[in-house]
mmCIF file of C-alpha atoms in Angstrom:
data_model
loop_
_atom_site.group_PDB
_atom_site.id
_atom_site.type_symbol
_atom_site.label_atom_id
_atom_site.label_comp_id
_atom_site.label_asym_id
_atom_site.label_seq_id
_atom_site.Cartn_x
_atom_site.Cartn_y
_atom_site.Cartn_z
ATOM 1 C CA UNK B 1 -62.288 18.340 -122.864
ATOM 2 C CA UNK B 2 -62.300 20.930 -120.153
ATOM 3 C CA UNK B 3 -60.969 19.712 -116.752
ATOM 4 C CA UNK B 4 -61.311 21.014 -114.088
ATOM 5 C CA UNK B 5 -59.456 21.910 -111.415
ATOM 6 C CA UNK B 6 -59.998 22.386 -107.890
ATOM 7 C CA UNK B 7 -57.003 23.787 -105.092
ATOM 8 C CA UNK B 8 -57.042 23.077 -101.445
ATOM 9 C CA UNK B 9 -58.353 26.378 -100.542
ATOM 10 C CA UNK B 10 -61.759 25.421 -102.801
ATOM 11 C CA UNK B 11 -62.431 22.435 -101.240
ATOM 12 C CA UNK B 12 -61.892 24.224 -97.639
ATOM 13 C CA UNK B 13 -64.330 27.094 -99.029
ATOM 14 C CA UNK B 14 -66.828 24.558 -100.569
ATOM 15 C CA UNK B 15 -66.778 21.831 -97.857
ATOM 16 C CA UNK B 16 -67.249 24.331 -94.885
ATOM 17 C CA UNK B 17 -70.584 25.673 -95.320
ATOM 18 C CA UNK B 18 -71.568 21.381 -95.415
ATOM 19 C CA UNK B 19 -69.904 21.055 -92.405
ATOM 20 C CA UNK B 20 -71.705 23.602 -90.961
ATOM 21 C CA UNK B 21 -74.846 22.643 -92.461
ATOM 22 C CA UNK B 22 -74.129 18.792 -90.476
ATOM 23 C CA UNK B 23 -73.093 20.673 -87.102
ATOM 24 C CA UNK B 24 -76.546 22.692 -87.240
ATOM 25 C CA UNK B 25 -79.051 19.331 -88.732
ATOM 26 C CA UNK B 26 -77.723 16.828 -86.222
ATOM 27 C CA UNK B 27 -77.731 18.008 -82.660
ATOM 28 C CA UNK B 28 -77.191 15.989 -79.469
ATOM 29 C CA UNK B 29 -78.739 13.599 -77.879
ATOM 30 C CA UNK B 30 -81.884 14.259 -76.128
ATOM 31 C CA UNK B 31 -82.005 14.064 -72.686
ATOM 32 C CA UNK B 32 -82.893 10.454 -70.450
ATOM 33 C CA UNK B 33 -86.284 10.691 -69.449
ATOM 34 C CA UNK B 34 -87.008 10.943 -66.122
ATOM 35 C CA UNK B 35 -87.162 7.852 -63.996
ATOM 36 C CA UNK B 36 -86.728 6.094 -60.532
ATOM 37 C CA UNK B 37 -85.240 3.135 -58.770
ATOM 38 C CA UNK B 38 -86.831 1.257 -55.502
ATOM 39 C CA UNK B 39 -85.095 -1.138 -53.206
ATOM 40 C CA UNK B 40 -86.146 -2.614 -49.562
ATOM 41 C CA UNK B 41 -84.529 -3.656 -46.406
ATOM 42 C CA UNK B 42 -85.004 -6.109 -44.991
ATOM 43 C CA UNK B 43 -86.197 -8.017 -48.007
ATOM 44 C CA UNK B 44 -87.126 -10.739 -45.871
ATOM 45 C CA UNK B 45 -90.335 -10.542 -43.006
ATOM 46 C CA UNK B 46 -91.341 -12.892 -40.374
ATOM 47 C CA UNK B 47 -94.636 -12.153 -39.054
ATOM 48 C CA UNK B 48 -96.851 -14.102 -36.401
ATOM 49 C CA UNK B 49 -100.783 -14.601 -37.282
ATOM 50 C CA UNK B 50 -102.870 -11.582 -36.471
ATOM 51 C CA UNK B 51 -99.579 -9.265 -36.614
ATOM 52 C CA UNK B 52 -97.232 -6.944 -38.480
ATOM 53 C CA UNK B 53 -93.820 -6.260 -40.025
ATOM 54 C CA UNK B 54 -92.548 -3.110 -41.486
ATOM 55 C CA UNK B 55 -89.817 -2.895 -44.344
ATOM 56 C CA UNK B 56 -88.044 0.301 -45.313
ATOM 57 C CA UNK B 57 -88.513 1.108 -49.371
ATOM 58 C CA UNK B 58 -86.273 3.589 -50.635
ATOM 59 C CA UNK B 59 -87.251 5.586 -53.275
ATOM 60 C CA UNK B 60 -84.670 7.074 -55.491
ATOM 61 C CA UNK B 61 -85.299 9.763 -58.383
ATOM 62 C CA UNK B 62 -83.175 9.967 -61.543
ATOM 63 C CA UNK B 63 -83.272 12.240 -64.055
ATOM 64 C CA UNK B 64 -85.579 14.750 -62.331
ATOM 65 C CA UNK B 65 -88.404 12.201 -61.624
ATOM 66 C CA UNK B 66 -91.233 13.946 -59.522
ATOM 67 C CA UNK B 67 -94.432 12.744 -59.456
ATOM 68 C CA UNK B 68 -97.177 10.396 -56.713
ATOM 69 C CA UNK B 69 -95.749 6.565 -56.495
ATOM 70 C CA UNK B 70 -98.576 3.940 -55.938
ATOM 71 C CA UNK B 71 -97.928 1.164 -54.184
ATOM 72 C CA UNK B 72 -99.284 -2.690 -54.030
ATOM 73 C CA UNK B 73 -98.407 -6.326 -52.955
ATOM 74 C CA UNK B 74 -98.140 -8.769 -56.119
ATOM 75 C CA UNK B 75 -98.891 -12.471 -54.826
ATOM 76 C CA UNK B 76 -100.260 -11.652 -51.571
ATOM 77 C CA UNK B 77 -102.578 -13.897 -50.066
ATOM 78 C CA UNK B 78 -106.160 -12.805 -48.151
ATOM 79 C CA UNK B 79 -105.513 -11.433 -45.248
ATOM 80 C CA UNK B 80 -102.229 -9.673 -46.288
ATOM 81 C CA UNK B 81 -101.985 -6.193 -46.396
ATOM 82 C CA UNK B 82 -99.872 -3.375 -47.305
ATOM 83 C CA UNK B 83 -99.338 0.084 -46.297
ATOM 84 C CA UNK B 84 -99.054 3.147 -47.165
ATOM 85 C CA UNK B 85 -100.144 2.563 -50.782
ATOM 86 C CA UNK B 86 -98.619 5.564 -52.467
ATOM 87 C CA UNK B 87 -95.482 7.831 -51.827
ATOM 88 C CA UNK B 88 -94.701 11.083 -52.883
ATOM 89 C CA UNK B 89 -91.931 12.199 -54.835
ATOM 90 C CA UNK B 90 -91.066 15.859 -54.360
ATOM 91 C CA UNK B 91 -87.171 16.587 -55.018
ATOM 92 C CA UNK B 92 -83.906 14.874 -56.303
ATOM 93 C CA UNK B 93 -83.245 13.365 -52.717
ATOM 94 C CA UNK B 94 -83.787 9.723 -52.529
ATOM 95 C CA UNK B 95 -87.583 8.832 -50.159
ATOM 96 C CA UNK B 96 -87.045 6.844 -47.776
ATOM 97 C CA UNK B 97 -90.729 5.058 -46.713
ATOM 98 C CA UNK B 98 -91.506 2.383 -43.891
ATOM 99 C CA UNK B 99 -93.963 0.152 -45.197
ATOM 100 C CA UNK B 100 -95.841 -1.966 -43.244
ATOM 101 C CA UNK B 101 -97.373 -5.704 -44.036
ATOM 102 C CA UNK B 102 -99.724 -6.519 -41.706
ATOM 103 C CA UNK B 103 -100.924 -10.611 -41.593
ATOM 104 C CA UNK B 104 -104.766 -11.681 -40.712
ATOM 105 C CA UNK B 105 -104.892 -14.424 -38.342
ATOM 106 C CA UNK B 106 -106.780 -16.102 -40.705
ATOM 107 C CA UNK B 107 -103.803 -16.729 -42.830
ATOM 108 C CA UNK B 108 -102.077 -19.911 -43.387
ATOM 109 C CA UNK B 109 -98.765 -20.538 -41.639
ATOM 110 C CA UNK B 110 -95.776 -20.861 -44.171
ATOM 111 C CA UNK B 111 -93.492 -18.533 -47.085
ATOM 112 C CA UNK B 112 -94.747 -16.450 -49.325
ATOM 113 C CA UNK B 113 -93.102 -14.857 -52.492
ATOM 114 C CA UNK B 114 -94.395 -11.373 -52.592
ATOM 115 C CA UNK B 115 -93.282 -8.045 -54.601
ATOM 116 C CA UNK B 116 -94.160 -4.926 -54.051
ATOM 117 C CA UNK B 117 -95.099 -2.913 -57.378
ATOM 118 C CA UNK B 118 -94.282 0.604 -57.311
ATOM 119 C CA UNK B 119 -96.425 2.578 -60.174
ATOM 120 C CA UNK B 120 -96.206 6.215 -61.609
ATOM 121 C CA UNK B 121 -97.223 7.057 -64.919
ATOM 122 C CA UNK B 122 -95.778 4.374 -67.751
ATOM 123 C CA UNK B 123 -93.495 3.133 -64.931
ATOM 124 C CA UNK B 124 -93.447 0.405 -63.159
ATOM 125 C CA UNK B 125 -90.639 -1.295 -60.574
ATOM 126 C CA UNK B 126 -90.702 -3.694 -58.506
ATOM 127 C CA UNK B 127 -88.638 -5.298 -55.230
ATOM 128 C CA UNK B 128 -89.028 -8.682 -54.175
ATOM 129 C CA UNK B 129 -89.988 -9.674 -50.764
ATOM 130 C CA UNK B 130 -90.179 -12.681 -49.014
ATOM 131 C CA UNK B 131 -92.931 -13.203 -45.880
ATOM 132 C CA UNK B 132 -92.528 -15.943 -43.338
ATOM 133 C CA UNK B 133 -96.126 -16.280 -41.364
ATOM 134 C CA UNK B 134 -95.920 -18.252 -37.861
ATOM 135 C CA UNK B 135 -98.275 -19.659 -35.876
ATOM 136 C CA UNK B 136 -99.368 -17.273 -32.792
ATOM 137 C CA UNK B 137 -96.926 -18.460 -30.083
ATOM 138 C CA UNK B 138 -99.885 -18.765 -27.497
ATOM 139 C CA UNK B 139 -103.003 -20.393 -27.926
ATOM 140 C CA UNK B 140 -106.152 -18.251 -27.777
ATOM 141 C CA UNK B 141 -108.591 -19.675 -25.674
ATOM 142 C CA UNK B 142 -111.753 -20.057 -23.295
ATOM 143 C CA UNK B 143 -111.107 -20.558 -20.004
ATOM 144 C CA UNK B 144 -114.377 -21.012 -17.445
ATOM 145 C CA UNK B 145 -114.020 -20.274 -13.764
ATOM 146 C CA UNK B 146 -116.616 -21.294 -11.308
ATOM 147 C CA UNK B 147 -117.222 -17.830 -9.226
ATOM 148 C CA UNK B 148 -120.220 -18.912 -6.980
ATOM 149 C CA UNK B 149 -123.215 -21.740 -6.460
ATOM 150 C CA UNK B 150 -126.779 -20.214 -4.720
ATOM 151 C CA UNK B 151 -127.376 -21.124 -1.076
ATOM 152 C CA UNK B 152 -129.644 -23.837 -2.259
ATOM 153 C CA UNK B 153 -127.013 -25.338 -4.724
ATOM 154 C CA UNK B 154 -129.354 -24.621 -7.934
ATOM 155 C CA UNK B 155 -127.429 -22.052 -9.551
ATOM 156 C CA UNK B 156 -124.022 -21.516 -10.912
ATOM 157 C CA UNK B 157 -122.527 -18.621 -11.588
ATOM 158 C CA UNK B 158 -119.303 -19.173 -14.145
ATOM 159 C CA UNK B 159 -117.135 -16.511 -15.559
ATOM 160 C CA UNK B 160 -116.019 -16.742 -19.203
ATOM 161 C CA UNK B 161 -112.032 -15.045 -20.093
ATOM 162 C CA UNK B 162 -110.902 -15.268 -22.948
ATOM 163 C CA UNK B 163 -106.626 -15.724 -22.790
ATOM 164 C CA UNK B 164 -103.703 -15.825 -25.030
ATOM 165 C CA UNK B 165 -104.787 -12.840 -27.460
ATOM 166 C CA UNK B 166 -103.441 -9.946 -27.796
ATOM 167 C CA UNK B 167 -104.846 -8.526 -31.333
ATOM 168 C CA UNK B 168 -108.003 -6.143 -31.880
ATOM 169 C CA UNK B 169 -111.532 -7.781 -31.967
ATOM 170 C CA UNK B 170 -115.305 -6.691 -31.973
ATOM 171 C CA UNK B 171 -116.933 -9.798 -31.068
ATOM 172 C CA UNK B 172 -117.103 -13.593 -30.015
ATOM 173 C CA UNK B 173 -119.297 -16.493 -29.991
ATOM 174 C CA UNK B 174 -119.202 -20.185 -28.606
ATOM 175 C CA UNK B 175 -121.180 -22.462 -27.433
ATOM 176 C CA UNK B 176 -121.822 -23.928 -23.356
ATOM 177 C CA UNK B 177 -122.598 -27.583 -23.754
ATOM 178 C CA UNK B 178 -123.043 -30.283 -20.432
ATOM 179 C CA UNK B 179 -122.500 -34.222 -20.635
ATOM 180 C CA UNK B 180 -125.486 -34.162 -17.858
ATOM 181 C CA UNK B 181 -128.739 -33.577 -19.464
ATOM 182 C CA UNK B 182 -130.101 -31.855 -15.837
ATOM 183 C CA UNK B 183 -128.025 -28.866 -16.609
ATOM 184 C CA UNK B 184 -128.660 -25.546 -18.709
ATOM 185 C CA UNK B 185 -127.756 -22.386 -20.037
ATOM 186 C CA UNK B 186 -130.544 -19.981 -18.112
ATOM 187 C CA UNK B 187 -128.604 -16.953 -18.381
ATOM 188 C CA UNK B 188 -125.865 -14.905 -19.953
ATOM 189 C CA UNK B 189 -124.412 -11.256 -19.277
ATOM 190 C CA UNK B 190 -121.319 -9.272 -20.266
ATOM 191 C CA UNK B 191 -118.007 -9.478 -18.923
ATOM 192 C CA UNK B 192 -115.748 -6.390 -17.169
ATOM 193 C CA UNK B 193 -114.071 -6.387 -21.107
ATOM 194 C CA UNK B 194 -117.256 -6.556 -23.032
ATOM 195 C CA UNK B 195 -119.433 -4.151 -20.185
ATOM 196 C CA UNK B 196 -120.094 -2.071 -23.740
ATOM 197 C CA UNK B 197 -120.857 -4.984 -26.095
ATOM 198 C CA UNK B 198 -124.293 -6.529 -26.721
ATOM 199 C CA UNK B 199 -124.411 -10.158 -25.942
ATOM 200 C CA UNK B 200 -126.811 -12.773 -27.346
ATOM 201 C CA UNK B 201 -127.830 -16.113 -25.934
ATOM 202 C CA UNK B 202 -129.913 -19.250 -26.591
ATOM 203 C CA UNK B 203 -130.731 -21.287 -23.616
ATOM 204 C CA UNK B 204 -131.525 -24.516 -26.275
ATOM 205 C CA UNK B 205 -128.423 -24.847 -28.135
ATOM 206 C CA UNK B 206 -126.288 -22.905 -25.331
ATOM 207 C CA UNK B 207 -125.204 -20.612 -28.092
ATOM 208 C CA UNK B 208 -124.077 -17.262 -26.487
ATOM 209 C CA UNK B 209 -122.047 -14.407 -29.200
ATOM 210 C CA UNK B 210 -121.487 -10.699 -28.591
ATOM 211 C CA UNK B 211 -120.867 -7.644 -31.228
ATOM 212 C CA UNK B 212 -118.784 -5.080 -29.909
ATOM 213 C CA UNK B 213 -119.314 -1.296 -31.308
ATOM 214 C CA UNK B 214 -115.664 -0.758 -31.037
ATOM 215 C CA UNK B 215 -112.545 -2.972 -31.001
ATOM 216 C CA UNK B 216 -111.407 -4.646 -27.849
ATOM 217 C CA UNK B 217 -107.688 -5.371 -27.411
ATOM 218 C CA UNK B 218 -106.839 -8.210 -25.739
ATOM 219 C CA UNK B 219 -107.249 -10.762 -23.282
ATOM 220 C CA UNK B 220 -110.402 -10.840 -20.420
ATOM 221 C CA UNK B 221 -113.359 -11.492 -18.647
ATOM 222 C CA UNK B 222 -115.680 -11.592 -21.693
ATOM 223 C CA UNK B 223 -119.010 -13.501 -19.861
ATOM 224 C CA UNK B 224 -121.040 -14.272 -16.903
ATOM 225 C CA UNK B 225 -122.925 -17.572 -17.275
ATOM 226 C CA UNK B 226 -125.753 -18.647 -15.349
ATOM 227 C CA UNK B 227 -126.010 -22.754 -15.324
ATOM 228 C CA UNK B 228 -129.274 -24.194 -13.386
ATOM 229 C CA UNK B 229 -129.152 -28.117 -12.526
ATOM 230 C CA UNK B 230 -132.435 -29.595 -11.414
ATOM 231 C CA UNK B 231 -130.941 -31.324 -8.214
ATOM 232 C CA UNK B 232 -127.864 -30.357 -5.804
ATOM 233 C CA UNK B 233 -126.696 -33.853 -6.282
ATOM 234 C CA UNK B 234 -125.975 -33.883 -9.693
ATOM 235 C CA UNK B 235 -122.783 -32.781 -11.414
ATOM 236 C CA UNK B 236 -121.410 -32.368 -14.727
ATOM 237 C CA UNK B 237 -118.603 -30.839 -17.071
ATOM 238 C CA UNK B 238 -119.174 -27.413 -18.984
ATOM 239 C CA UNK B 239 -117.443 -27.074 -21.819
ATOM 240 C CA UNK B 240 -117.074 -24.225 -24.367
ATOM 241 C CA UNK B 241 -116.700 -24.716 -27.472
ATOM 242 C CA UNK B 242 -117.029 -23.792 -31.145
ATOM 243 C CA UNK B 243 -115.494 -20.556 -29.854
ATOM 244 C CA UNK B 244 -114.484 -18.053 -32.684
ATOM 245 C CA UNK B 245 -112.920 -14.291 -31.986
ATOM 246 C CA UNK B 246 -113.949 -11.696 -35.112
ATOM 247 C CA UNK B 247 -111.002 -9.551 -35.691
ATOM 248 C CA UNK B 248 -110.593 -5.717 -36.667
ATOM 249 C CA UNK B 249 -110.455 -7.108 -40.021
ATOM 250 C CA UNK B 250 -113.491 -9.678 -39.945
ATOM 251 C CA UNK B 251 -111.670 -12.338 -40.440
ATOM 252 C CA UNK B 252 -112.296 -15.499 -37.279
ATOM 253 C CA UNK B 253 -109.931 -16.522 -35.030
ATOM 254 C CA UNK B 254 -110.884 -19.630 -33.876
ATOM 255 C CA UNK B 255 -110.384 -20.248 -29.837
ATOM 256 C CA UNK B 256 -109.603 -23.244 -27.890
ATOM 257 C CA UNK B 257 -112.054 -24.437 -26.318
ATOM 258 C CA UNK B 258 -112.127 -25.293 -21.900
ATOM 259 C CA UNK B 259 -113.483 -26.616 -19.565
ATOM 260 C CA UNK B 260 -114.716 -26.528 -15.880
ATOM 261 C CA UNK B 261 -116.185 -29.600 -13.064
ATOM 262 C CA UNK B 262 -119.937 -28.271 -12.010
ATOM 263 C CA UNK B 263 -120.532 -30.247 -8.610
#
C-alpha cells in the first residue's frame, strides 16, 4: 500500500490556485438598481367647492434614478383634479414639486381618501392624501333690482346680478316666472358683465340663458329684463329661478334663486 503523504507547504501550493480560482468566479454584489422615494406635506387638504389646494411632493432619487415621473390621483371623485401630472427627474438632488388639487363645485361636500401615484418605468409609489371639500361659504345667487317703470306704468325695466361667486364661468340660465298672469317676459339684454356674451330668451316659458366666449370671473350685473303688465294697477312678484352658473370646467353651479315686488 503506498500512502501518501502531503506537508503543509503542498496543501498551501495546491489550495492557493482554488482560492484564487473562488476570489475570481464569485465577485460582489451587483449594484441596487436605481430607484426613488415620494412624500407630501401637508398630507391633509381642505378645499371649498369650486376651489383649490396645493401640496408640496418631494421627490427624492436613490441610486442614480433619472428619468420623467407621471403623476395621478387614485380615488378621486369627478370633479377632482390634479396638477402637474408628471415631474422631471434630472440629478441626485431631491425635486421638490407643488401640486395642486383643484375641486369642481359640482362635488359633494365631505372626506375623501385619495393617493397620489407617482409612475416611471416598472416603478410605482405612492403618498396618501386626505381631501376635506366644504360647502362655498356664500351662497351664489340671483338677485333682481327694479331700475325703472315707463311714464305710462307698462314697462319694467329689472336688472339681473348675479352675487356670492367668485369662480370662472362662461354662461347662465334661469328662468323669470310671475304669480300674476297679466305680466311677461317681453324682453331680455346683456348685463355690464356679460356686454360680450350672447343671451337667449323665451317670452313663453320666461326662459332667458347666455354662452359666454370666454370665462367671466365673478360676481355682476349679468341681465336687463323687460316685464310688460297689461294694466298700471296690477302688481305681482318676479322670481328667478331654476338658475344654474356653467363653470370653466362645465360642470353647473346651481344659484339661489330671488326675488323682487313689481307694483
Amino acid at each position: 500500500m503506498v500512502k501518501f503523504r502531503c506537508n503543509r507547504r503542498f496543501q498551501v501550493l495546491f489550495l492557493l490556485p482554488l482560492l484564487v480560482f473562488s476570489l475570481t468566479a464569485c465577485p460582489g454584489n451587483p449594484p441596487p438598481a436605481p430607484d426613488f422615494a415620494i412624500s407630501l406635506n401637508p398630507t391633509s387638504l381642505t378645499v371649498q367647492q369650486g376651489s383649490s389646494g396645493t401640496t408640496r411632493l418631494t421627490i427624492t432619487p436613490q441610486n442614480g434614478f433619472t428619468g420623467t415621473v407621471n403623476l395621478e390621483l387614485v380615488g378621486a371623485p369627478n370633479g377632482v383634479t390634479l396638477s402637474p401630472t408628471s415631474v422631471n427627474v434630472t440629478g441626485s438632488d431631491p425635486v421638490l414639486q407643488d401640486l395642486t388639487v383643484s375641486v369642481a363645485a359640482s362635488v359633494a361636500p365631505g372626506t375623501y381618501n385619495l393617493q397620489v401615484r407617482a409612475t416611471s418605468g416598472s416603478l410605482t409609489k405612492t403618498a396618501n392624501l386626505s381631501l376635506t371639500v366644504t360647502a362655498a361659504s356664500t351662497e351664489a345667487r340671483l338677485v333682481p333690482e327694479v331700475a325703472g317703470v315707463s311714464s305710462n306704468g307698462l314697462r319694467f325695466t329689472v336688472k339681473v346680478f348675479l352675487e356670492g361667486v367668485s369662480t370662472d364661468w362662461g354662461g347662465f340660465e334661469f328662468r323669470a316666472t310671475f304669480d300674476n298672469p297679466g305680466f311677461r317676459l317681453s324682453n331680455a339684454t346683456t348685463g355690464d358683465l356679460t356686454a360680450a356674451c350672447i343671451l337667449d330668451f323665451d317670452s313663453n316659458s320666461g326662459r332667458v340663458a347666455a354662452i359666454c366666449p370666454s370665462d367671466i370671473n365673478g360676481s355682476g350685473h349679468i341681465a336687463t329684463l323687460t316685464i310688460e303688465r297689461q294694466s298700471p294697477s296690477q302688481a305681482t312678484t318676479l322670481s328667478l329661478v331654476d338658475g344654474l352658473l356653467t363653470l370653466s370646467d362645465f360642470s353647473e353651479l346651481p344659484l339661489a334663486p330671488g326675488s323682487v315686488r313689481l307694483e
